[in-house]
């Protein structure tokens, strides 16, 4: 699979989620105190992400 979510611990000991596509990190989340909270973030992104609007603030 070319894309995946990863849960990892940062240097401060918090759990974070990163989304990778072809081994490139596309984004990562804030730190969470528990692994369950990190998993909840993944579940929320999967559930709500497809319907999220795009807000263009680039002022092109």
PDB file of N, CA and C in Angstrom:
ATOM      1  N   UNK A   1       0.839  -1.181   0.000  1.00  0.00           N
ATOM      2  CA  UNK A   1       0.000   0.000   0.000  1.00  0.00           C
ATOM      3  C   UNK A   1       0.883   1.243   0.000  1.00  0.00           C
ATOM      4  N   UNK A   2       0.559   2.197  -0.839  1.00  0.00           N
ATOM      5  CA  UNK A   2       1.389   3.385  -0.995  1.00  0.00           C
ATOM      6  C   UNK A   2       1.164   4.415   0.097  1.00  0.00           C
ATOM      7  N   UNK A   3       0.047   4.330   0.810  1.00  0.00           N
ATOM      8  CA  UNK A   3      -0.223   5.313   1.862  1.00  0.00           C
ATOM      9  C   UNK A   3      -0.595   4.601   3.149  1.00  0.00           C
ATOM     10  N   UNK A   4      -0.254   5.261   4.265  1.00  0.00           N
ATOM     11  CA  UNK A   4      -0.543   4.641   5.558  1.00  0.00           C
ATOM     12  C   UNK A   4      -0.483   5.669   6.675  1.00  0.00           C
ATOM     13  N   UNK A   5      -1.143   5.352   7.783  1.00  0.00           N
ATOM     14  CA  UNK A   5      -1.039   6.098   9.022  1.00  0.00           C
ATOM     15  C   UNK A   5      -0.025   5.374   9.897  1.00  0.00           C
ATOM     16  N   UNK A   6       0.770   6.142  10.635  1.00  0.00           N
ATOM     17  CA  UNK A   6       1.715   5.584  11.601  1.00  0.00           C
ATOM     18  C   UNK A   6       1.499   6.250  12.951  1.00  0.00           C
ATOM     19  N   UNK A   7       1.449   5.463  13.997  1.00  0.00           N
ATOM     20  CA  UNK A   7       1.460   5.992  15.356  1.00  0.00           C
ATOM     21  C   UNK A   7       2.876   5.814  15.878  1.00  0.00           C
ATOM     22  N   UNK A   8       3.432   6.882  16.428  1.00  0.00           N
ATOM     23  CA  UNK A   8       4.791   6.808  16.965  1.00  0.00           C
ATOM     24  C   UNK A   8       4.896   7.678  18.206  1.00  0.00           C
ATOM     25  N   UNK A   9       5.941   7.479  18.972  1.00  0.00           N
ATOM     26  CA  UNK A   9       6.217   8.298  20.147  1.00  0.00           C
ATOM     27  C   UNK A   9       7.290   9.317  19.788  1.00  0.00           C
ATOM     28  N   UNK A  10       7.041  10.568  20.166  1.00  0.00           N
ATOM     29  CA  UNK A  10       8.029  11.609  19.903  1.00  0.00           C
ATOM     30  C   UNK A  10       9.049  11.685  21.052  1.00  0.00           C
ATOM     31  N   UNK A  11       9.975  12.611  20.948  1.00  0.00           N
ATOM     32  CA  UNK A  11      11.037  12.721  21.950  1.00  0.00           C
ATOM     33  C   UNK A  11      10.512  13.081  23.338  1.00  0.00           C
ATOM     34  N   UNK A  12       9.346  13.714  23.378  1.00  0.00           N
ATOM     35  CA  UNK A  12       8.744  14.098  24.663  1.00  0.00           C
ATOM     36  C   UNK A  12       7.914  12.966  25.261  1.00  0.00           C
ATOM     37  N   UNK A  13       7.826  11.844  24.541  1.00  0.00           N
ATOM     38  CA  UNK A  13       7.072  10.705  25.039  1.00  0.00           C
ATOM     39  C   UNK A  13       5.597  10.731  24.704  1.00  0.00           C
ATOM     40  N   UNK A  14       5.188  11.668  23.842  1.00  0.00           N
ATOM     41  CA  UNK A  14       3.790  11.743  23.433  1.00  0.00           C
ATOM     42  C   UNK A  14       3.572  10.919  22.164  1.00  0.00           C
ATOM     43  N   UNK A  15       2.346  10.446  22.001  1.00  0.00           N
ATOM     44  CA  UNK A  15       1.981   9.697  20.805  1.00  0.00           C
ATOM     45  C   UNK A  15       1.551  10.680  19.724  1.00  0.00           C
ATOM     46  N   UNK A  16       2.019  10.445  18.535  1.00  0.00           N
ATOM     47  CA  UNK A  16       1.657  11.267  17.381  1.00  0.00           C
ATOM     48  C   UNK A  16       1.275  10.346  16.230  1.00  0.00           C
ATOM     49  N   UNK A  17       0.547  10.922  15.294  1.00  0.00           N
ATOM     50  CA  UNK A  17       0.162  10.197  14.086  1.00  0.00           C
ATOM     51  C   UNK A  17       0.768  10.930  12.903  1.00  0.00           C
ATOM     52  N   UNK A  18       1.334  10.185  12.003  1.00  0.00           N
ATOM     53  CA  UNK A  18       1.772  10.784  10.737  1.00  0.00           C
ATOM     54  C   UNK A  18       1.149   9.993   9.604  1.00  0.00           C
ATOM     55  N   UNK A  19       0.849  10.690   8.531  1.00  0.00           N
ATOM     56  CA  UNK A  19       0.299  10.069   7.334  1.00  0.00           C
ATOM     57  C   UNK A  19       1.385  10.097   6.283  1.00  0.00           C
ATOM     58  N   UNK A  20       1.685   8.935   5.746  1.00  0.00           N
ATOM     59  CA  UNK A  20       2.743   8.816   4.751  1.00  0.00           C
ATOM     60  C   UNK A  20       2.177   8.352   3.413  1.00  0.00           C
ATOM     61  N   UNK A  21       2.740   8.891   2.352  1.00  0.00           N
ATOM     62  CA  UNK A  21       2.422   8.461   0.997  1.00  0.00           C
ATOM     63  C   UNK A  21       3.744   8.200   0.294  1.00  0.00           C
ATOM     64  N   UNK A  22       3.943   6.970  -0.149  1.00  0.00           N
ATOM     65  CA  UNK A  22       5.214   6.578  -0.772  1.00  0.00           C
ATOM     66  C   UNK A  22       6.411   6.958   0.104  1.00  0.00           C
ATOM     67  N   UNK A  23       6.317   6.673   1.383  1.00  0.00           N
ATOM     68  CA  UNK A  23       7.372   6.921   2.376  1.00  0.00           C
ATOM     69  C   UNK A  23       7.604   8.393   2.686  1.00  0.00           C
ATOM     70  N   UNK A  24       6.853   9.296   2.079  1.00  0.00           N
ATOM     71  CA  UNK A  24       6.983  10.721   2.363  1.00  0.00           C
ATOM     72  C   UNK A  24       5.911  11.132   3.368  1.00  0.00           C
ATOM     73  N   UNK A  25       6.315  11.845   4.418  1.00  0.00           N
ATOM     74  CA  UNK A  25       5.358  12.302   5.422  1.00  0.00           C
ATOM     75  C   UNK A  25       4.564  13.466   4.836  1.00  0.00           C
ATOM     76  N   UNK A  26       3.246  13.276   4.766  1.00  0.00           N
ATOM     77  CA  UNK A  26       2.367  14.308   4.239  1.00  0.00           C
ATOM     78  C   UNK A  26       1.906  15.251   5.352  1.00  0.00           C
ATOM     79  N   UNK A  27       1.625  14.690   6.533  1.00  0.00           N
ATOM     80  CA  UNK A  27       1.291  15.506   7.696  1.00  0.00           C
ATOM     81  C   UNK A  27       1.467  14.683   8.955  1.00  0.00           C
ATOM     82  N   UNK A  28       1.556  15.392  10.082  1.00  0.00           N
ATOM     83  CA  UNK A  28       1.571  14.725  11.373  1.00  0.00           C
ATOM     84  C   UNK A  28       0.693  15.527  12.331  1.00  0.00           C
ATOM     85  N   UNK A  29       0.250  14.866  13.377  1.00  0.00           N
ATOM     86  CA  UNK A  29      -0.681  15.482  14.309  1.00  0.00           C
ATOM     87  C   UNK A  29       0.032  16.084  15.504  1.00  0.00           C
ATOM     88  N   UNK A  30      -0.750  16.690  16.359  1.00  0.00           N
ATOM     89  CA  UNK A  30      -0.277  17.137  17.654  1.00  0.00           C
ATOM     90  C   UNK A  30       0.060  15.913  18.502  1.00  0.00           C
ATOM     91  N   UNK A  31       0.675  16.116  19.636  1.00  0.00           N
ATOM     92  CA  UNK A  31       0.987  15.012  20.530  1.00  0.00           C
ATOM     93  C   UNK A  31      -0.199  14.646  21.408  1.00  0.00           C
ATOM     94  N   UNK A  32      -0.345  13.358  21.676  1.00  0.00           N
ATOM     95  CA  UNK A  32      -1.412  12.843  22.539  1.00  0.00           C
ATOM     96  C   UNK A  32      -0.784  12.088  23.696  1.00  0.00           C
ATOM     97  N   UNK A  33      -1.445  12.120  24.845  1.00  0.00           N
ATOM     98  CA  UNK A  33      -0.901  11.453  26.019  1.00  0.00           C
ATOM     99  C   UNK A  33      -1.111   9.943  25.986  1.00  0.00           C
ATOM    100  N   UNK A  34      -2.054   9.463  25.168  1.00  0.00           N
ATOM    101  CA  UNK A  34      -2.295   8.023  25.099  1.00  0.00           C
ATOM    102  C   UNK A  34      -2.357   7.548  23.646  1.00  0.00           C
ATOM    103  N   UNK A  35      -2.031   6.289  23.469  1.00  0.00           N
ATOM    104  CA  UNK A  35      -2.096   5.680  22.146  1.00  0.00           C
ATOM    105  C   UNK A  35      -3.545   5.643  21.659  1.00  0.00           C
ATOM    106  N   UNK A  36      -4.491   5.443  22.587  1.00  0.00           N
ATOM    107  CA  UNK A  36      -5.910   5.409  22.222  1.00  0.00           C
ATOM    108  C   UNK A  36      -6.357   6.741  21.626  1.00  0.00           C
ATOM    109  N   UNK A  37      -5.851   7.837  22.154  1.00  0.00           N
ATOM    110  CA  UNK A  37      -6.190   9.156  21.615  1.00  0.00           C
ATOM    111  C   UNK A  37      -5.626   9.336  20.206  1.00  0.00           C
ATOM    112  N   UNK A  38      -4.436   8.824  19.976  1.00  0.00           N
ATOM    113  CA  UNK A  38      -3.853   8.877  18.635  1.00  0.00           C
ATOM    114  C   UNK A  38      -4.689   8.052  17.662  1.00  0.00           C
ATOM    115  N   UNK A  39      -5.144   6.887  18.102  1.00  0.00           N
ATOM    116  CA  UNK A  39      -6.003   6.052  17.251  1.00  0.00           C
ATOM    117  C   UNK A  39      -7.331   6.761  16.977  1.00  0.00           C
ATOM    118  N   UNK A  40      -7.867   7.464  17.974  1.00  0.00           N
ATOM    119  CA  UNK A  40      -9.099   8.232  17.770  1.00  0.00           C
ATOM    120  C   UNK A  40      -8.907   9.318  16.715  1.00  0.00           C
ATOM    121  N   UNK A  41      -7.728   9.931  16.688  1.00  0.00           N
ATOM    122  CA  UNK A  41      -7.433  10.941  15.667  1.00  0.00           C
ATOM    123  C   UNK A  41      -7.472  10.321  14.274  1.00  0.00           C
ATOM    124  N   UNK A  42      -6.885   9.134  14.138  1.00  0.00           N
ATOM    125  CA  UNK A  42      -6.918   8.433  12.850  1.00  0.00           C
ATOM    126  C   UNK A  42      -8.358   8.139  12.446  1.00  0.00           C
ATOM    127  N   UNK A  43      -9.136   7.621  13.386  1.00  0.00           N
ATOM    128  CA  UNK A  43     -10.533   7.289  13.097  1.00  0.00           C
ATOM    129  C   UNK A  43     -11.315   8.530  12.676  1.00  0.00           C
ATOM    130  N   UNK A  44     -11.065   9.650  13.326  1.00  0.00           N
ATOM    131  CA  UNK A  44     -11.750  10.895  12.985  1.00  0.00           C
ATOM    132  C   UNK A  44     -11.371  11.377  11.589  1.00  0.00           C
ATOM    133  N   UNK A  45     -10.090  11.298  11.248  1.00  0.00           N
ATOM    134  CA  UNK A  45      -9.640  11.708   9.915  1.00  0.00           C
ATOM    135  C   UNK A  45     -10.284  10.831   8.849  1.00  0.00           C
ATOM    136  N   UNK A  46     -10.310   9.538   9.086  1.00  0.00           N
ATOM    137  CA  UNK A  46     -10.922   8.616   8.117  1.00  0.00           C
ATOM    138  C   UNK A  46     -12.411   8.889   7.954  1.00  0.00           C
ATOM    139  N   UNK A  47     -13.091   9.184   9.060  1.00  0.00           N
ATOM    140  CA  UNK A  47     -14.534   9.399   9.025  1.00  0.00           C
ATOM    141  C   UNK A  47     -14.896  10.755   8.413  1.00  0.00           C
ATOM    142  N   UNK A  48     -14.210  11.805   8.857  1.00  0.00           N
ATOM    143  CA  UNK A  48     -14.586  13.163   8.480  1.00  0.00           C
ATOM    144  C   UNK A  48     -13.798  13.742   7.312  1.00  0.00           C
ATOM    145  N   UNK A  49     -12.642  13.180   7.027  1.00  0.00           N
ATOM    146  CA  UNK A  49     -11.774  13.714   5.985  1.00  0.00           C
ATOM    147  C   UNK A  49     -12.371  13.790   4.597  1.00  0.00           C
ATOM    148  N   UNK A  50     -13.053  12.728   4.132  1.00  0.00           N
ATOM    149  CA  UNK A  50     -13.582  12.773   2.758  1.00  0.00           C
ATOM    150  C   UNK A  50     -14.580  13.900   2.517  1.00  0.00           C
ATOM    151  N   UNK A  51     -15.242  14.382   3.556  1.00  0.00           N
ATOM    152  CA  UNK A  51     -16.244  15.434   3.405  1.00  0.00           C
ATOM    153  C   UNK A  51     -15.738  16.811   3.810  1.00  0.00           C
ATOM    154  N   UNK A  52     -14.482  16.900   4.183  1.00  0.00           N
ATOM    155  CA  UNK A  52     -13.939  18.181   4.645  1.00  0.00           C
ATOM    156  C   UNK A  52     -13.797  19.150   3.473  1.00  0.00           C
ATOM    157  N   UNK A  53     -14.191  20.412   3.673  1.00  0.00           N
ATOM    158  CA  UNK A  53     -14.031  21.398   2.613  1.00  0.00           C
ATOM    159  C   UNK A  53     -12.560  21.804   2.459  1.00  0.00           C
ATOM    160  N   UNK A  54     -12.230  22.358   1.320  1.00  0.00           N
ATOM    161  CA  UNK A  54     -10.891  22.888   1.075  1.00  0.00           C
ATOM    162  C   UNK A  54     -10.967  24.391   1.222  1.00  0.00           C
ATOM    163  N   UNK A  55     -10.119  24.935   2.063  1.00  0.00           N
ATOM    164  CA  UNK A  55     -10.062  26.386   2.271  1.00  0.00           C
ATOM    165  C   UNK A  55      -8.747  26.885   1.707  1.00  0.00           C
ATOM    166  N   UNK A  56      -8.832  27.711   0.655  1.00  0.00           N
ATOM    167  CA  UNK A  56      -7.629  28.217   0.003  1.00  0.00           C
ATOM    168  C   UNK A  56      -7.300  29.602   0.560  1.00  0.00           C
ATOM    169  N   UNK A  57      -6.249  29.681   1.343  1.00  0.00           N
ATOM    170  CA  UNK A  57      -5.804  30.939   1.927  1.00  0.00           C
ATOM    171  C   UNK A  57      -4.513  31.433   1.292  1.00  0.00           C
ATOM    172  N   UNK A  58      -4.249  30.999   0.082  1.00  0.00           N
ATOM    173  CA  UNK A  58      -2.972  31.339  -0.558  1.00  0.00           C
ATOM    174  C   UNK A  58      -2.926  32.757  -1.088  1.00  0.00           C
ATOM    175  N   UNK A  59      -4.045  33.410  -1.213  1.00  0.00           N
ATOM    176  CA  UNK A  59      -4.135  34.776  -1.733  1.00  0.00           C
ATOM    177  C   UNK A  59      -3.372  34.926  -3.035  1.00  0.00           C
ATOM    178  N   UNK A  60      -3.654  34.045  -3.957  1.00  0.00           N
ATOM    179  CA  UNK A  60      -2.977  34.052  -5.263  1.00  0.00           C
ATOM    180  C   UNK A  60      -3.451  35.155  -6.155  1.00  0.00           C
TER     181      UNK A  60
END
